[in-house]
């Protein structure tokens, strides 16, 4: 009990004893703590919070504790799992709880708050994707009884208790009501009409008071929704139960927070397509933000609640087609000029510019995106319009508002673009006195009296119009009930605005990538610098928070690219070109002492490339002597090492290029490079460049001849340490790392978050994602379950997005045609047929696979547009391989795929839209209401079966709804 003397300055104060009660299982050494916004609960300092005590009530571990507070007290609070020193191990997700003592509670009374631990999924209905788009109502719920107000009066007799039932129900029909029913007479004796009708308290909370005698407790009860047409639906799952502890201070008031109304899982579908791939009759060489309005129309008509894009940030680093790579941002805030509609820049475009636009449309209307020509054309036309109207635009109220709200990133971006063009490079280390960013230099660069002010303003102008056009499209999507889903790249280009302005946030001597996986046996090297998380944490990850806030201006959902990077990142030295010889950061390395204890001592042998003459002869044949003399030194008989000038992958590539230019190579440059890289990567341990007494096992070390030439003892020790490093010792570290960083992302905006969790998945990843309410990704051809060649969509968990393909792999049609034997295995194991499958992915095959996915339990089924077009033979005339967006094995892939059909044509294609919508509706997934469609209430068309099952003195009311969704899972989104 807390001493009331903590309330300074208060005399003869009335007080109420507030008791907290939370059922929650903890591990040994862990405790539950309550911390809140007021000093009595720590003022959000967890160390000063109220520690609860555990007790067993049957099979349930219940944590409880009490504190004395003044009458009328109110605050926000949350629960935390802490260790013995009150260090936070886990905190609740979702919104802060609200404690508000109702008027009428007498001095000295005991008020008990019965709560349930909130996980991330409890907060999903309040993310903007649901709250502002899907569940957005044209009508408004009026608050009937504010939170904390008690409507019923407590009887004078001491053996009664007033229970205020509270339940969260964000998805409700107009004129519907929420009831609590049970066997007690005050709960209607299982009759809905006679049950306890709850009042709306705001913020999706429904509450109602019921006076019960303590001898009637415990009671069991469910909640139900009662519709305006007289139909009703009960919660899924077991009945809830209200019990009172056995302590001496029995409560007179119980505030019963029952979490979420449990309904069958809400499910929907969506379409995915990169912005640049869209084709319309209005676009100029590539898809444009305003094309999204047409895409949204098509999505609504096809039954889709979501449109997913790839990253849309400016990537103009090199000034050439390399910039087509959408994951290498020049700025994480600026939008890409590629997506600008120049026709919308002004209402007064002169005829000569209109003619130029028409000619450019014809010239750029190719099969694929011509990135360089499209960018040059759009910027050229935009400059001409800007020159004519700059004074009018720059002085407008809307532009000035945009500039003031975005100047923190907009001014550095415009200055960077000017310096990039002036110095003809984005490598800011070559900008002389401007290499080091400072605010003083920035202000001089963007000053109104500077010679380059017009150039600076042109970049402002482009970003302003991109903002207007994307905002218009985003608003249109929200109005139509369509979630616009963006993409958050894991990295930024090392020559970017962000690395120039915030160099301390990045480890510029490293590169980011991924270890060998489904996509590439040699791993991937994306070239981005890794993050300096320690430095980022000093201002509570302000850069990330600003980044997510900016995204939320346009998107109501987002995909976290390579979410594993928030647990650990595959870090490579800056001089690497491939992704094979890296290490995880953070990770616990193998220490020299640890290795020596196991009898490993020859560290030079294990950590330097293992090169023997017979290996050179075998790999290069008679060519080996040239290789040896050019790239290697013989440090002892028939043993070689790389020369200093070619002892990294980048040095080897440069040396080979010089040899090729002098026609010294007898074999192809690529083949020779691959052979030399194999030699360089022929190591067992990677020595830490910052601490030579620490080592990391090389990925797939058993595949190296360096490992295979070791003695058996060394092999056994290194194998054991390898599996420990990659699969065991890091789990707790990676979990803690993710729980520091990911909540910052999730709390920076109210967007719905999905995580791309493909690849080598540590065992800590999925539990953390579940705890945080993050939705994972399931691709059928890349199953996360060991031993499966093809994923089984019907067995996917609810908190997932399922898809037959994605932008990083071949499309459904191309995958089907790639491998005849695999196609036959799929047909036999998945389709269940021994018949020889068709060699082409005919519409019937596409229909089967898409139906598998829409019928999956996954919250979202999202389909690449190419896969949906495979449903109609008319759209399959283009070679399937041409529909692939990215080749992850090629770091310089040209991202240029364009859909070969215009959006206008797709919108007119009623047959395809009907086929897709039938699939979506037949699966029981939600779909937006079209203009000419009246949506039938799902509850009225569901098959409702009421059963009363005797359970002692209680009766259990069960509702069964047949919509193709397994009922074994508790739903998340209602």
Tab-separated table of N, CA, C and O in Angstrom, residues 284-319:
chain	number	residue	atom	x	y	z
A	284	UNK	N	3.216	9.178	-68.826
A	284	UNK	CA	4.316	9.549	-69.714
A	284	UNK	C	5.504	8.650	-69.415
A	284	UNK	O	6.325	8.953	-68.563
A	285	UNK	N	5.565	7.485	-70.049
A	285	UNK	CA	6.726	6.609	-69.946
A	285	UNK	C	6.756	5.684	-68.744
A	285	UNK	O	7.487	4.698	-68.748
A	286	UNK	N	6.012	5.993	-67.690
A	286	UNK	CA	5.982	5.152	-66.486
A	286	UNK	C	4.707	5.487	-65.714
A	286	UNK	O	4.093	6.527	-65.939
A	287	UNK	N	4.324	4.594	-64.802
A	287	UNK	CA	3.160	4.864	-63.985
A	287	UNK	C	3.333	6.127	-63.165
A	287	UNK	O	4.455	6.496	-62.799
A	288	UNK	N	2.246	6.799	-62.867
A	288	UNK	CA	2.276	8.070	-62.141
A	288	UNK	C	1.297	8.022	-60.979
A	288	UNK	O	0.322	7.259	-60.999
A	289	UNK	N	1.558	8.854	-59.968
A	289	UNK	CA	0.734	8.813	-58.754
A	289	UNK	C	-0.755	8.948	-59.062
A	289	UNK	O	-1.589	8.271	-58.452
A	290	UNK	N	-1.108	9.808	-59.996
A	290	UNK	CA	-2.527	9.997	-60.288
A	290	UNK	C	-3.155	8.782	-60.954
A	290	UNK	O	-4.382	8.647	-60.974
A	291	UNK	N	-2.319	7.872	-61.491
A	291	UNK	CA	-2.848	6.611	-62.030
A	291	UNK	C	-3.450	5.750	-60.933
A	291	UNK	O	-4.246	4.842	-61.206
A	292	UNK	N	-3.049	6.009	-59.699
A	292	UNK	CA	-3.557	5.195	-58.590
A	292	UNK	C	-5.070	5.302	-58.463
A	292	UNK	O	-5.721	4.369	-57.986
A	293	UNK	N	-5.653	6.398	-58.885
A	293	UNK	CA	-7.114	6.540	-58.796
A	293	UNK	C	-7.799	5.509	-59.688
A	293	UNK	O	-8.791	4.884	-59.290
A	294	UNK	N	-7.263	5.316	-60.885
A	294	UNK	CA	-7.806	4.272	-61.776
A	294	UNK	C	-7.563	2.889	-61.184
A	294	UNK	O	-8.425	2.007	-61.257
A	295	UNK	N	-6.373	2.684	-60.622
A	295	UNK	CA	-6.053	1.388	-60.038
A	295	UNK	C	-6.976	1.091	-58.861
A	295	UNK	O	-7.422	-0.044	-58.676
A	296	UNK	N	-7.288	2.105	-58.077
A	296	UNK	CA	-8.227	1.941	-56.955
A	296	UNK	C	-9.612	1.572	-57.477
A	296	UNK	O	-10.286	0.683	-56.927
A	297	UNK	N	-10.063	2.226	-58.543
A	297	UNK	CA	-11.366	1.882	-59.130
A	297	UNK	C	-11.402	0.413	-59.540
A	297	UNK	O	-12.383	-0.299	-59.287
A	298	UNK	N	-10.331	-0.022	-60.194
A	298	UNK	CA	-10.267	-1.428	-60.632
A	298	UNK	C	-10.244	-2.355	-59.408
A	298	UNK	O	-10.898	-3.405	-59.409
A	299	UNK	N	-9.494	-1.961	-58.373
A	299	UNK	CA	-9.409	-2.787	-57.164
A	299	UNK	C	-10.784	-2.932	-56.513
A	299	UNK	O	-11.176	-4.043	-56.119
A	300	UNK	N	-11.523	-1.842	-56.397
A	300	UNK	CA	-12.860	-1.896	-55.787
A	300	UNK	C	-13.771	-2.811	-56.586
A	300	UNK	O	-14.467	-3.681	-56.028
A	301	UNK	N	-13.765	-2.665	-57.907
A	301	UNK	CA	-14.616	-3.499	-58.759
A	301	UNK	C	-14.223	-4.969	-58.698
A	301	UNK	O	-15.043	-5.847	-58.981
A	302	UNK	N	-12.951	-5.244	-58.359
A	302	UNK	CA	-12.465	-6.623	-58.291
A	302	UNK	C	-12.558	-7.203	-56.885
A	302	UNK	O	-12.154	-8.350	-56.666
A	303	UNK	N	-13.057	-6.416	-55.925
A	303	UNK	CA	-13.238	-6.928	-54.562
A	303	UNK	C	-12.030	-6.781	-53.673
A	303	UNK	O	-11.938	-7.425	-52.632
A	304	UNK	N	-11.104	-5.898	-54.046
A	304	UNK	CA	-9.868	-5.743	-53.279
A	304	UNK	C	-9.953	-4.553	-52.332
A	304	UNK	O	-10.381	-3.470	-52.721
A	305	UNK	N	-9.453	-4.769	-51.116
A	305	UNK	CA	-9.407	-3.716	-50.108
A	305	UNK	C	-8.032	-3.066	-50.023
A	305	UNK	O	-7.818	-2.202	-49.161
A	306	UNK	N	-7.077	-3.468	-50.872
A	306	UNK	CA	-5.707	-2.989	-50.682
A	306	UNK	C	-4.972	-2.901	-52.012
A	306	UNK	O	-5.131	-3.761	-52.885
A	307	UNK	N	-4.151	-1.863	-52.143
A	307	UNK	CA	-3.219	-1.709	-53.261
A	307	UNK	C	-1.829	-1.545	-52.673
A	307	UNK	O	-1.601	-0.660	-51.845
A	308	UNK	N	-0.911	-2.417	-53.082
A	308	UNK	CA	0.450	-2.409	-52.532
A	308	UNK	C	1.444	-1.949	-53.588
A	308	UNK	O	1.419	-2.418	-54.728
A	309	UNK	N	2.350	-1.040	-53.186
A	309	UNK	CA	3.378	-0.504	-54.073
A	309	UNK	C	4.767	-0.880	-53.573
A	309	UNK	O	4.933	-1.271	-52.417
A	310	UNK	N	5.760	-0.730	-54.449
A	310	UNK	CA	7.159	-0.781	-54.026
A	310	UNK	C	7.548	0.616	-53.531
A	310	UNK	O	6.760	1.556	-53.616
A	311	UNK	N	8.775	0.788	-53.012
A	311	UNK	CA	9.174	2.123	-52.533
A	311	UNK	C	9.034	3.186	-53.620
A	311	UNK	O	9.278	2.923	-54.799
A	312	UNK	N	8.647	4.389	-53.213
A	312	UNK	CA	8.399	5.480	-54.164
A	312	UNK	C	9.306	6.678	-53.881
A	312	UNK	O	9.064	7.774	-54.380
A	313	UNK	N	10.353	6.477	-53.095
A	313	UNK	CA	11.272	7.574	-52.798
A	313	UNK	C	12.216	7.845	-53.959
A	313	UNK	O	12.481	6.969	-54.782
A	314	UNK	N	12.746	9.061	-53.985
A	314	UNK	CA	13.700	9.443	-55.021
A	314	UNK	C	14.956	8.577	-54.911
A	314	UNK	O	15.517	8.413	-53.822
A	315	UNK	N	15.388	8.028	-56.032
A	315	UNK	CA	16.591	7.190	-56.081
A	315	UNK	C	17.638	7.759	-57.041
A	315	UNK	O	18.520	7.033	-57.494
A	316	UNK	N	17.548	9.054	-57.355
A	316	UNK	CA	18.384	9.654	-58.403
A	316	UNK	C	19.822	9.869	-57.934
A	316	UNK	O	20.288	11.003	-57.759
A	317	UNK	N	20.539	8.767	-57.728
A	317	UNK	CA	21.908	8.818	-57.230
A	317	UNK	C	22.911	8.928	-58.374
A	317	UNK	O	23.814	9.762	-58.359
A	318	UNK	N	22.736	8.079	-59.400
A	318	UNK	CA	23.738	7.969	-60.466
A	318	UNK	C	23.390	8.758	-61.718
A	318	UNK	O	24.254	8.966	-62.574
A	319	UNK	N	22.128	9.158	-61.862
A	319	UNK	CA	21.733	9.863	-63.077
A	319	UNK	C	21.676	8.964	-64.290
A	319	UNK	O	21.871	9.415	-65.428
